[in-house]
Short mmCIF file of C-alpha atoms in Angstrom, two decimals:
data_model
loop_
_atom_site.label_atom_id
_atom_site.label_comp_id
_atom_site.label_asym_id
_atom_site.label_seq_id
_atom_site.Cartn_x
_atom_site.Cartn_y
_atom_site.Cartn_z
CA UNK A 1 -13.98 -16.25 16.18
CA UNK A 2 -13.80 -19.90 16.04
CA UNK A 3 -10.90 -21.35 17.44
CA UNK A 4 -11.02 -24.27 15.10
CA UNK A 5 -8.36 -24.69 13.06
CA UNK A 6 -8.56 -27.04 10.80
CA UNK A 7 -5.50 -28.97 8.47
CA UNK A 8 -5.83 -26.67 5.40
CA UNK A 9 -4.86 -23.73 7.81
CA UNK A 10 -2.07 -25.69 9.63
CA UNK A 11 -0.87 -26.22 5.52
CA UNK A 12 -1.27 -22.66 5.29
CA UNK A 13 0.54 -21.57 8.60
CA UNK A 14 3.62 -24.16 7.37
CA UNK A 15 3.93 -21.81 4.61
CA UNK A 16 1.73 -23.21 1.28
CA UNK A 17 -0.21 -20.60 0.27
CA UNK A 18 -3.70 -20.51 -0.56
CA UNK A 19 -5.87 -20.21 -3.19
CA UNK A 20 -7.85 -17.11 -2.50
CA UNK A 21 -11.43 -18.69 -2.94
CA UNK A 22 -10.19 -21.68 -0.55
CA UNK A 23 -9.18 -18.77 1.99
CA UNK A 24 -12.05 -16.66 1.47
CA UNK A 25 -14.51 -19.99 2.06
CA UNK A 26 -12.89 -20.27 4.87
CA UNK A 27 -12.77 -16.98 6.48
CA UNK A 28 -16.39 -15.00 5.09
CA UNK A 29 -18.28 -16.02 8.12
CA UNK A 30 -15.73 -14.52 10.37
CA UNK A 31 -14.92 -11.49 8.67
CA UNK A 32 -18.95 -10.94 8.31
CA UNK A 33 -19.52 -11.52 11.92
CA UNK A 34 -16.18 -9.30 12.84
CA UNK A 35 -17.90 -6.44 10.45
CA UNK A 36 -20.85 -6.53 11.54
CA UNK A 37 -19.35 -5.41 15.43
CA UNK A 38 -17.49 -2.40 13.55
CA UNK A 39 -20.21 -1.15 11.46
CA UNK A 40 -23.11 -1.96 13.21
CA UNK A 41 -25.25 -3.30 10.91
CA UNK A 42 -25.31 -6.16 8.85
CA UNK A 43 -25.65 -4.58 5.01
CA UNK A 44 -22.91 -2.35 5.98
CA UNK A 45 -20.68 -5.35 6.98
CA UNK A 46 -22.13 -7.20 3.82
CA UNK A 47 -20.95 -4.02 2.02
CA UNK A 48 -17.46 -4.14 3.70
CA UNK A 49 -16.82 -7.16 3.29
CA UNK A 50 -17.93 -7.34 -0.48
CA UNK A 51 -15.15 -4.16 -1.15
CA UNK A 52 -12.24 -5.75 1.03
CA UNK A 53 -12.43 -9.30 -0.47
CA UNK A 54 -12.91 -7.59 -3.83
CA UNK A 55 -9.33 -6.46 -3.06
CA UNK A 56 -7.74 -8.82 -2.26
CA UNK A 57 -8.90 -10.73 -4.76
CA UNK A 58 -7.67 -8.45 -6.71
CA UNK A 59 -4.08 -8.41 -5.07
CA UNK A 60 -4.00 -11.89 -3.35
CA UNK A 61 -0.16 -12.29 -4.87
CA UNK A 62 0.55 -9.97 -2.49
CA UNK A 63 -1.89 -10.37 0.46
CA UNK A 64 -1.62 -14.18 0.60
CA UNK A 65 2.19 -13.70 1.45
CA UNK A 66 1.64 -11.12 4.38
CA UNK A 67 2.60 -12.95 8.05
CA UNK A 68 -1.01 -13.11 8.53
CA UNK A 69 -3.88 -12.51 5.66
CA UNK A 70 -6.45 -12.55 8.20
CA UNK A 71 -4.88 -9.06 9.66
CA UNK A 72 -4.42 -7.49 6.27
CA UNK A 73 -8.14 -7.87 4.69
CA UNK A 74 -9.28 -6.90 8.62
CA UNK A 75 -7.58 -3.70 7.79
CA UNK A 76 -9.43 -3.57 4.75
CA UNK A 77 -12.55 -4.15 6.12
CA UNK A 78 -11.94 -1.27 8.91
CA UNK A 79 -10.78 0.64 6.38
CA UNK A 80 -14.13 0.68 3.70
CA UNK A 81 -16.22 1.32 7.11
CA UNK A 82 -14.19 4.36 7.74
CA UNK A 83 -13.69 5.57 4.68
CA UNK A 84 -17.81 5.22 4.02
CA UNK A 85 -18.16 6.99 7.58
CA UNK A 86 -15.91 10.24 6.11
CA UNK A 87 -17.81 10.21 2.72
CA UNK A 88 -20.66 10.46 4.14
CA UNK A 89 -19.64 13.47 6.33
CA UNK A 90 -18.71 11.61 9.25
CA UNK A 91 -22.75 10.91 10.23
CA UNK A 92 -23.33 7.38 11.54
CA UNK A 93 -24.34 5.32 8.46
CA UNK A 94 -25.99 2.42 9.94
CA UNK A 95 -29.04 1.80 12.64
CA UNK A 96 -27.75 -0.65 15.26
CA UNK A 97 -30.10 -3.80 14.39
CA UNK A 98 -31.25 -5.30 17.62
CA UNK A 99 -30.58 -9.51 17.63
CA UNK A 100 -32.41 -12.54 19.83
CA UNK A 101 -29.24 -12.90 22.20
CA UNK A 102 -29.31 -16.83 22.93
CA UNK A 103 -29.05 -16.45 26.27
CA UNK A 104 -32.15 -14.90 26.59
CA UNK A 105 -33.77 -16.73 29.63
CA UNK A 106 -31.36 -14.86 31.76
CA UNK A 107 -31.88 -11.53 31.71
CA UNK A 108 -29.04 -10.06 33.53
CA UNK A 109 -26.35 -11.41 30.32
CA UNK A 110 -28.82 -9.98 27.94
CA UNK A 111 -29.30 -6.62 29.78
CA UNK A 112 -25.08 -6.41 30.22
CA UNK A 113 -25.00 -7.52 26.89
CA UNK A 114 -27.13 -5.26 25.33
CA UNK A 115 -24.75 -2.39 27.74
CA UNK A 116 -22.09 -3.35 25.56
CA UNK A 117 -23.72 -2.84 22.00
CA UNK A 118 -24.94 0.73 23.24
CA UNK A 119 -21.78 1.80 24.27
CA UNK A 120 -20.16 0.24 21.03
CA UNK A 121 -22.55 1.82 18.29
CA UNK A 122 -22.14 5.20 20.27
CA UNK A 123 -18.35 4.62 20.37
CA UNK A 124 -16.59 7.07 16.60
CA UNK A 125 -15.84 4.10 14.29
CA UNK A 126 -11.85 4.15 14.43
CA UNK A 127 -12.50 3.56 18.19
CA UNK A 128 -15.40 0.66 17.98
CA UNK A 129 -12.68 -1.01 15.55
CA UNK A 130 -10.35 -1.12 18.30
CA UNK A 131 -12.38 -2.21 21.26
CA UNK A 132 -13.78 -4.98 18.69
CA UNK A 133 -9.90 -5.96 17.46
CA UNK A 134 -9.24 -5.77 21.60
CA UNK A 135 -12.00 -8.34 22.70
CA UNK A 136 -13.64 -9.74 19.78
CA UNK A 137 -10.59 -10.50 17.42
CA UNK A 138 -8.13 -11.07 21.38
CA UNK A 139 -5.67 -9.27 19.24
CA UNK A 140 -3.12 -7.24 21.00
CA UNK A 141 -1.82 -3.41 21.53
CA UNK A 142 0.53 -3.99 18.63
CA UNK A 143 -1.08 -5.75 16.18
CA UNK A 144 -4.08 -3.75 16.26
CA UNK A 145 -2.09 -0.31 15.90
CA UNK A 146 -0.83 -2.47 12.31
CA UNK A 147 -4.69 -3.03 11.74
CA UNK A 148 -6.04 0.49 12.23
CA UNK A 149 -3.00 2.17 10.75
CA UNK A 150 -2.18 4.22 14.17
CA UNK A 151 0.60 4.65 17.15
CA UNK A 152 0.04 1.96 19.86
CA UNK A 153 -0.59 4.75 22.42
CA UNK A 154 -3.66 5.73 20.18
CA UNK A 155 -5.15 1.76 20.38
CA UNK A 156 -4.88 2.11 24.27
CA UNK A 157 -6.41 5.44 24.28
CA UNK A 158 -9.07 3.53 22.18
CA UNK A 159 -10.03 1.05 24.26
CA UNK A 160 -9.50 2.49 27.25
CA UNK A 161 -12.16 5.42 26.38
CA UNK A 162 -14.48 2.73 25.20
CA UNK A 163 -14.09 0.64 28.98
CA UNK A 164 -14.64 3.95 30.49
CA UNK A 165 -17.91 4.57 28.52
CA UNK A 166 -18.92 0.62 29.46
CA UNK A 167 -18.41 1.57 33.17
CA UNK A 168 -20.36 4.20 33.17
CA UNK A 169 -23.21 2.91 31.05
CA UNK A 170 -23.01 -0.17 33.36
CA UNK A 171 -23.40 1.54 36.52
CA UNK A 172 -26.44 3.98 34.95
CA UNK A 173 -28.36 0.67 34.32
CA UNK A 174 -27.87 -0.21 38.41
CA UNK A 175 -28.64 2.88 39.53
CA UNK A 176 -31.80 2.65 37.73
CA UNK A 177 -32.31 -0.86 38.29
CA UNK B 1 -16.87 -4.00 38.44
CA UNK B 2 -13.24 -4.65 38.44
CA UNK B 3 -11.26 -4.58 35.44
CA UNK B 4 -11.47 -7.61 34.44
CA UNK B 5 -15.42 -8.55 35.10
CA UNK B 6 -15.02 -5.19 33.06
CA UNK B 7 -13.58 -6.47 29.77
CA UNK B 8 -15.26 -9.86 29.95
CA UNK B 9 -18.61 -7.51 30.52
CA UNK B 10 -17.22 -6.34 26.55
CA UNK B 11 -15.79 -9.44 25.95
CA UNK B 12 -19.29 -11.78 25.96
CA UNK B 13 -21.29 -8.57 24.75
CA UNK B 14 -19.06 -8.39 21.55
CA UNK B 15 -19.38 -12.62 21.45
CA UNK B 16 -23.11 -12.40 21.81
CA UNK B 17 -23.96 -9.58 19.10
CA UNK B 18 -21.77 -11.47 16.29
CA UNK B 19 -23.07 -14.53 16.88
CA UNK B 20 -26.57 -13.72 16.13
CA UNK B 21 -25.21 -12.67 12.78
CA UNK B 22 -27.07 -14.12 9.96
CA UNK B 23 -24.04 -15.55 8.06
CA UNK B 24 -25.74 -17.41 5.61
CA UNK B 25 -27.47 -15.23 4.16
CA UNK B 26 -24.89 -12.92 4.29
CA UNK B 27 -22.35 -14.66 2.83
CA UNK B 28 -24.46 -15.75 -0.33
CA UNK B 29 -24.32 -11.89 -0.67
CA UNK B 30 -21.11 -11.30 -0.55
CA UNK B 31 -20.14 -14.57 -2.57
CA UNK B 32 -22.40 -13.46 -5.25
CA UNK B 33 -21.03 -9.73 -5.43
CA UNK B 34 -17.85 -10.73 -4.96
CA UNK B 35 -17.90 -12.88 -8.02
CA UNK B 36 -19.64 -9.86 -9.93
CA UNK B 37 -16.88 -7.84 -9.45
CA UNK B 38 -14.04 -10.43 -9.98
CA UNK B 39 -15.63 -10.83 -13.71
CA UNK B 40 -16.22 -6.99 -13.77
CA UNK B 41 -12.28 -6.81 -13.31
CA UNK B 42 -11.58 -9.29 -15.74
CA UNK B 43 -14.09 -7.86 -18.83
CA UNK B 44 -12.47 -4.47 -17.67
CA UNK B 45 -9.09 -4.89 -17.92
CA UNK B 46 -9.54 -6.75 -20.92
CA UNK B 47 -11.50 -4.32 -22.23
CA UNK B 48 -8.96 -1.57 -20.88
CA UNK B 49 -6.46 -3.31 -23.58
CA UNK B 50 -8.26 -3.49 -26.82
CA UNK B 51 -9.06 0.23 -26.44
CA UNK B 52 -5.35 0.99 -25.70
CA UNK B 53 -5.07 -1.01 -29.03
CA UNK B 54 -7.41 1.25 -30.96
CA UNK B 55 -7.56 4.39 -30.06
CA UNK B 56 -5.15 6.96 -32.17
CA UNK B 57 -2.46 8.26 -30.14
CA UNK B 58 -2.99 12.08 -29.27
CA UNK B 59 -0.54 13.96 -31.37
CA UNK B 60 2.43 14.87 -28.87
CA UNK B 61 4.43 18.03 -28.81
CA UNK B 62 7.38 15.54 -29.27
CA UNK B 63 6.64 13.37 -31.35
CA UNK B 64 7.93 10.23 -30.55
CA UNK B 65 10.04 8.42 -33.41
CA UNK B 66 10.79 4.52 -34.40
CA UNK B 67 13.74 4.14 -35.18
CA UNK B 68 15.32 3.26 -32.32
CA UNK B 69 16.29 0.30 -30.37
CA UNK B 70 17.73 -1.95 -28.61
CA UNK B 71 21.19 -1.07 -30.94
CA UNK B 72 21.34 2.45 -29.65
CA UNK B 73 21.65 0.68 -26.56
CA UNK B 74 24.59 3.19 -25.58
CA UNK B 75 23.54 6.09 -24.78
CA UNK B 76 24.34 8.93 -27.47
CA UNK B 77 28.30 10.40 -26.09
CA UNK B 78 26.38 13.76 -27.21
CA UNK B 79 23.25 13.27 -25.05
CA UNK B 80 22.31 13.20 -21.44
CA UNK B 81 24.79 12.86 -19.02
CA UNK B 82 26.31 9.47 -18.40
CA UNK B 83 24.20 7.58 -15.62
CA UNK B 84 25.64 8.67 -12.32
CA UNK B 85 25.34 5.09 -10.60
CA UNK B 86 28.13 2.26 -11.93
CA UNK B 87 26.19 -0.72 -10.98
CA UNK B 88 27.28 -3.04 -14.10
CA UNK B 89 25.06 -3.43 -17.46
CA UNK B 90 22.79 -4.07 -15.51
CA UNK B 91 20.05 -2.45 -12.56
CA UNK B 92 17.65 -3.78 -10.40
CA UNK B 93 13.93 -1.79 -10.43
CA UNK B 94 11.01 -2.33 -8.03
CA UNK B 95 7.64 -1.53 -8.15
CA UNK B 96 5.72 -2.73 -5.35
CA UNK B 97 6.19 -6.30 -4.15
CA UNK B 98 8.27 -6.60 -7.99
CA UNK B 99 11.43 -6.79 -8.92
CA UNK B 100 12.91 -6.97 -12.27
CA UNK B 101 16.23 -6.14 -13.80
CA UNK B 102 17.06 -3.72 -17.02
CA UNK B 103 19.49 -2.89 -18.87
CA UNK B 104 21.58 0.26 -16.71
CA UNK B 105 21.95 2.41 -19.30
CA UNK B 106 17.90 2.61 -20.34
CA UNK B 107 15.94 5.92 -18.51
CA UNK B 108 12.81 6.82 -17.24
CA UNK B 109 9.37 7.31 -18.17
CA UNK B 110 5.50 6.74 -18.12
CA UNK B 111 3.65 3.56 -18.40
CA UNK B 112 -0.43 3.71 -19.12
CA UNK B 113 -2.96 3.75 -16.47
CA UNK B 114 -6.55 1.82 -16.25
CA UNK B 115 -7.43 3.60 -18.93
CA UNK B 116 -3.94 3.46 -20.84
CA UNK B 117 -3.00 6.91 -20.98
CA UNK B 118 0.51 7.29 -19.51
CA UNK B 119 2.24 10.73 -18.81
CA UNK B 120 4.65 10.91 -19.80
CA UNK B 121 4.15 8.27 -23.11
CA UNK B 122 7.95 7.48 -23.79
CA UNK B 123 11.12 8.40 -22.20
CA UNK B 124 11.33 11.75 -20.32
CA UNK B 125 14.43 11.20 -17.87
CA UNK B 126 18.05 9.16 -18.55
CA UNK B 127 19.43 6.60 -16.43
CA UNK B 128 20.95 9.19 -14.19
CA UNK B 129 17.42 11.10 -14.03
CA UNK B 130 18.59 14.24 -16.58
CA UNK B 131 15.61 15.17 -18.68
CA UNK B 132 15.36 13.90 -22.35
CA UNK B 133 15.11 16.60 -25.01
CA UNK B 134 15.10 13.41 -27.75
CA UNK B 135 13.63 10.03 -27.17
CA UNK B 136 15.57 8.18 -29.87
CA UNK B 137 18.79 9.45 -27.38
CA UNK B 138 17.50 6.52 -25.28
CA UNK B 139 18.70 3.37 -25.35
CA UNK B 140 15.30 2.37 -23.15
CA UNK B 141 13.36 3.06 -20.68
CA UNK B 142 11.25 1.82 -17.02
CA UNK B 143 7.86 3.05 -17.41
CA UNK B 144 5.65 3.83 -14.63
CA UNK B 145 1.83 4.89 -13.83
CA UNK B 146 3.33 7.78 -11.98
CA UNK B 147 2.21 11.39 -13.66
CA UNK B 148 5.05 14.12 -13.05
CA UNK B 149 3.77 15.47 -15.84
CA UNK B 150 1.02 16.66 -17.16
CA UNK B 151 1.72 15.46 -20.88
CA UNK B 152 -0.20 12.52 -21.04
CA UNK B 153 -1.12 10.43 -24.24
CA UNK B 154 -2.73 7.05 -24.73
CA UNK B 155 -0.55 4.32 -25.56
CA UNK B 156 -1.63 2.97 -29.03
CA UNK B 157 -0.29 -0.11 -30.08
CA UNK B 158 0.08 0.82 -33.61
CA UNK B 159 1.92 3.67 -32.90
CA UNK B 160 5.73 3.59 -33.86
CA UNK B 161 8.38 2.61 -31.23
CA UNK B 162 10.96 4.93 -30.16
CA UNK B 163 12.72 2.30 -28.15
CA UNK B 164 12.70 -1.07 -26.34
CA UNK B 165 10.75 -0.65 -22.41
CA UNK B 166 10.20 -2.02 -19.51
CA UNK B 167 5.97 -0.73 -17.57
CA UNK B 168 5.95 -1.07 -14.43
CA UNK B 169 3.03 -1.72 -12.90
CA UNK B 170 0.52 -0.58 -16.37
CA UNK B 171 -3.00 -1.25 -16.90
CA UNK B 172 -2.98 -3.93 -19.41
CA UNK B 173 -4.19 -7.67 -19.36
CA UNK B 174 -1.36 -10.12 -19.32
CA UNK B 175 -0.64 -10.94 -22.61
CA UNK B 176 1.37 -10.50 -25.87
CA UNK B 177 1.01 -8.17 -28.36
CA UNK B 178 3.03 -7.99 -31.80
CA UNK B 179 3.69 -3.69 -31.89
CA UNK B 180 5.25 -1.80 -35.37
CA UNK B 181 8.70 -2.30 -36.49
CA UNK B 182 8.88 -5.87 -35.47
CA UNK B 183 8.53 -4.43 -30.81
CA UNK B 184 6.97 -7.39 -29.35
CA UNK B 185 5.28 -6.69 -26.02
CA UNK B 186 4.63 -9.05 -23.57
CA UNK B 187 3.12 -8.59 -20.42
CA UNK B 188 3.30 -10.78 -17.22
CA UNK B 189 1.74 -10.42 -13.61
CA UNK B 190 3.83 -11.42 -10.84
CA UNK B 191 3.18 -10.53 -7.13
CA UNK B 192 0.50 -8.71 -7.59
CA UNK B 193 1.53 -6.61 -10.29
CA UNK B 194 1.79 -6.31 -13.99
CA UNK B 195 5.28 -6.21 -15.70
CA UNK B 196 5.78 -5.64 -19.51
CA UNK B 197 8.37 -5.49 -21.95
CA UNK B 198 8.72 -4.78 -25.50
CA UNK B 199 12.26 -5.23 -27.79
CA UNK B 200 12.65 -6.38 -30.63
CA UNK B 201 15.19 -8.39 -29.75
CA UNK B 202 13.20 -11.60 -28.23
CA UNK B 203 16.61 -12.77 -26.24
CA UNK B 204 16.58 -9.34 -24.45
CA UNK B 205 12.85 -9.48 -23.55
CA UNK B 206 13.52 -12.97 -22.22
CA UNK B 207 16.51 -12.10 -20.19
CA UNK B 208 14.60 -9.08 -18.56
CA UNK B 209 11.21 -11.61 -17.96
CA UNK B 210 13.31 -14.54 -16.82
CA UNK B 211 14.51 -11.72 -13.75
CA UNK B 212 11.66 -10.43 -12.55
CA UNK B 213 11.26 -11.49 -8.93
CA UNK B 214 10.07 -10.57 -5.43
CA UNK B 215 11.31 -7.19 -4.54
CA UNK B 216 12.87 -7.68 -0.91
CA UNK B 217 14.08 -4.27 -0.49
CA UNK B 218 11.97 -1.39 1.33
CA UNK B 219 9.19 -2.33 2.75
CA UNK B 220 6.47 -2.17 -0.44
CA UNK B 221 3.05 -0.91 1.48
CA UNK B 222 3.33 1.43 4.75
CA UNK B 223 0.08 2.40 6.52
CA UNK B 224 -1.08 6.01 6.71
CA UNK B 225 0.55 7.70 9.51
CA UNK B 226 1.42 3.82 10.89
CA UNK B 227 5.13 2.48 12.10
CA UNK B 228 7.40 2.19 9.26
CA UNK B 229 10.18 -0.20 11.43
CA UNK B 230 11.57 -2.17 9.10
CA UNK B 231 14.11 -5.20 9.73
CA UNK B 232 16.23 -3.56 12.68
CA UNK B 233 19.96 -4.06 12.61
CA UNK B 234 20.61 -7.12 15.71
CA UNK B 235 23.09 -4.70 16.89
CA UNK B 236 22.10 -1.60 16.50
CA UNK B 237 25.77 -0.13 17.58
CA UNK B 238 26.90 -1.81 14.03
CA UNK B 239 28.84 0.25 11.84
CA UNK B 240 26.11 2.09 8.96
CA UNK B 241 27.43 0.86 5.90
CA UNK B 242 24.15 2.05 3.34
CA UNK B 243 22.12 4.52 2.06
CA UNK B 244 19.03 2.54 0.69
CA UNK B 245 16.05 4.53 -1.15
CA UNK B 246 12.79 4.10 -0.78
CA UNK B 247 9.81 5.70 -2.72
CA UNK B 248 6.06 5.92 -2.19
CA UNK B 249 3.42 7.18 -3.63
CA UNK B 250 0.08 7.69 -1.32
CA UNK B 251 -2.80 4.93 -2.83
CA UNK B 252 -5.66 6.28 -4.01
CA UNK B 253 -7.60 3.20 -5.49
CA UNK B 254 -11.28 3.51 -4.06
CA UNK B 255 -11.93 1.04 -1.48
CA UNK B 256 -7.70 0.21 -0.45
CA UNK B 257 -6.23 1.01 2.18
CA UNK B 258 -5.07 4.37 1.38
CA UNK B 259 -1.31 3.71 2.65
CA UNK B 260 1.58 4.68 0.69
CA UNK B 261 2.86 2.30 -1.86
CA UNK B 262 5.90 1.86 -2.96
CA UNK B 263 7.11 3.24 -6.25
CA UNK B 264 11.30 2.56 -6.37
CA UNK B 265 13.78 1.31 -4.51
CA UNK B 266 17.52 1.87 -4.74
CA UNK B 267 20.68 0.96 -2.52
CA UNK B 268 23.62 3.39 -2.52
CA UNK B 269 27.24 2.64 -1.46
CA UNK B 270 28.97 4.29 1.46
CA UNK B 271 30.47 7.28 0.19
CA UNK B 272 26.46 8.61 -0.19
CA UNK B 273 26.03 7.49 2.87
CA UNK B 274 28.50 9.39 4.08
CA UNK B 275 27.57 12.69 3.03
CA UNK B 276 24.20 12.31 3.04
CA UNK B 277 25.31 11.64 7.49
CA UNK B 278 27.40 14.36 7.38
CA UNK B 279 24.83 16.79 5.60
CA UNK B 280 21.83 15.62 8.25
CA UNK B 281 24.34 16.27 10.80
CA UNK B 282 25.01 19.10 10.03
CA UNK B 283 21.27 20.76 9.74
CA UNK B 284 19.01 22.46 11.87
CA UNK B 285 17.41 21.47 14.47
CA UNK B 286 13.59 20.01 13.42
CA UNK B 287 10.55 22.05 13.55
CA UNK B 288 7.49 22.31 12.10
CA UNK B 289 8.49 23.59 8.15
CA UNK B 290 4.72 24.21 7.60
CA UNK B 291 3.32 25.85 10.46
CA UNK B 292 -0.32 26.84 9.62
CA UNK B 293 -0.57 25.30 6.27
CA UNK B 294 -2.87 22.00 5.51
CA UNK B 295 -1.84 19.60 3.49
CA UNK B 296 -2.00 16.61 1.99
CA UNK B 297 1.26 14.85 1.65
CA UNK B 298 0.86 12.17 -1.39
CA UNK B 299 4.80 11.03 -1.88
CA UNK B 300 7.26 10.65 0.38
CA UNK B 301 10.47 8.48 0.13
CA UNK B 302 12.35 6.05 3.21
CA UNK B 303 15.99 6.60 3.98
CA UNK B 304 16.95 3.51 5.27
CA UNK B 305 20.49 3.50 6.91
CA UNK B 306 21.88 0.39 7.27
CA UNK B 307 24.55 -2.55 8.73
CA UNK B 308 26.74 -4.33 6.82
CA UNK B 309 24.28 -7.64 6.62
CA UNK B 310 21.05 -5.53 5.42
CA UNK B 311 19.86 -4.76 9.49
CA UNK B 312 17.73 -1.94 9.39
CA UNK B 313 19.97 0.99 11.87
CA UNK B 314 17.75 3.85 11.34
CA UNK B 315 15.31 5.31 9.25
CA UNK B 316 14.89 8.83 8.19
CA UNK B 317 11.54 10.16 6.68
CA UNK B 318 11.41 12.92 3.72
CA UNK B 319 8.66 15.60 3.31
CA UNK B 320 9.18 16.40 -0.46
CA UNK B 321 6.23 18.95 0.37
CA UNK B 322 7.33 20.91 3.30
CA UNK B 323 11.51 20.30 2.99
CA UNK B 324 12.79 18.55 5.41
CA UNK B 325 13.77 15.05 6.81
CA UNK B 326 12.69 13.56 10.41
CA UNK B 327 15.97 11.91 11.54
CA UNK B 328 15.09 8.38 12.96
CA UNK B 329 11.47 8.46 12.31
CA UNK B 330 8.61 5.95 13.71
CA UNK B 331 6.30 7.02 10.45
CA UNK B 332 6.24 8.75 6.91
CA UNK B 333 4.00 12.16 8.44
CA UNK B 334 6.59 13.83 10.61
CA UNK B 335 5.24 17.07 11.97
CA UNK B 336 9.09 18.60 13.10
CA UNK B 337 11.87 17.82 10.24
CA UNK B 338 15.54 19.40 9.73
CA UNK B 339 15.65 21.35 6.76
CA UNK B 340 16.11 20.06 3.75
CA UNK B 341 19.14 21.70 2.17
CA UNK B 342 21.18 20.29 -1.32
CA UNK B 343 23.85 18.70 0.93
CA UNK B 344 21.24 16.33 2.15
CA UNK B 345 19.38 15.53 -0.95
CA UNK B 346 22.75 15.67 -3.29
CA UNK B 347 23.65 11.99 -2.58
CA UNK B 348 20.34 10.15 -3.02
CA UNK B 349 18.47 12.55 -5.44
CA UNK B 350 18.86 10.91 -9.14
CA UNK B 351 17.89 8.79 -11.04
CA UNK B 352 14.93 6.65 -10.32
CA UNK B 353 13.66 8.55 -7.88
CA UNK B 354 14.03 11.90 -10.64
CA UNK B 355 11.44 9.60 -11.75
CA UNK B 356 9.25 9.27 -9.47
CA UNK B 357 8.38 12.40 -7.34
CA UNK B 358 8.40 16.14 -8.19
CA UNK B 359 9.61 17.93 -4.81
CA UNK B 360 11.51 20.91 -4.78
CA UNK B 361 14.04 21.67 -8.22
CA UNK B 362 16.32 23.80 -6.52
CA UNK B 363 16.68 20.28 -4.07
CA UNK B 364 17.45 18.32 -6.98
CA UNK B 365 13.83 16.70 -7.97
CA UNK B 366 12.31 17.17 -11.39
CA UNK B 367 9.49 19.62 -9.75
CA UNK B 368 5.97 19.92 -9.79
CA UNK B 369 4.93 19.45 -13.87
CA UNK B 370 8.47 18.58 -14.52
#
């Protein structure tokens, strides 16, 4: 995510509670990117973020008092997606969409990035969320455990499996070359 | 490829994929839909309020009458038993993130949900948590939108009011409504929850509303199976002095976090703590109390052992469905528990706990469909 801290965010961190609209405006792009990585689809990401923001709006006085409202809402995004996945009988809900990578001229990088995405989309939703929270959001294991509502050891297991799958994918790719 | 390189590959791959997301289109879609949802919610809440005011009250087996009021503040000596807790003239009631002070002799009952239906639609328990046969004998009550009974009814603003009340978390819009017999009902929103007060005496109403504040006792939300550790004591060897009871129900809102939501909080003194610790210490060895049964917990309690400064020395999770207590639990849902006995529940299953948890009547709870 964009690591730039705005003056507004500094005020929020200093204790001033943001209005829902101001907070949502500053966060929606990051949440959509996060949700896309978790869900694998732009439509599913929009649905998950919309559901999370609607609920956050309803409970804003509570959410805004949380130590980290972003974490609270990330949890809602993950839960919205995992719940939808469970309601659909544990079938994959979305087909991963292919986007042009900005570094398309670097074939090796593109190939590796594609391998990452293939691995991620093949992971079960909670495992994928753990991997995204660890390597995209840069959360530590206890924070991820809070977001996912699971034990820290479970998070470590999810991340380990994600990395192991990537190692296998990259090895097979190397062998094919 | 070593571990660091592998992690970097994952990081860069995810970053590259995220950078390709069409955020501009999506944020317009999300902003439009979220705004529409907010408008819908506001409209729904207003309609619910109007509907509640116009629906004819269902005739109940226990008919509510209206000649009670604040003048009946003191319990009828011939009526239900005295409150088990002596906490002065006022006590604090907690729901989610909000706390409010109410007269100590008020009992417990239901409050309308988003559909305007309450189970039970009046006072059903007295302040000690004992059943009430005649709602007129109760000075007032604290209602929550929790159904521990199948006796439910739509709340009608035009119907007689049996006693003053405070509703916590009711599905009502903010505002003031004049009820029958001089009762005025005022709903405010605080800490993300509604607090509704209906009295004949405006001073009592004002006193209650002015006490509404953020709760600073139990954790207001717990994830479904996540950790429950809370304000741990600085000194784990400190002397335990207080027993705190936090009750929860599993959230069921669509799209919600699906976690545990706080329904009440109650601090008890050292004698209750001593009795509880003694009973648990004499309990059986922990084991799975529900072998081969696939069940879903919907209500739970966390018992916090506090030191003098309010630090948490230990948290025990209570499974009321397969009665057991997980001593020093890390999550609400613990598989292995010490079989719960009435000696373990007697110190804390009283008052509000009996109004929010069903559990086993042999252990002092109100019981299913009670």
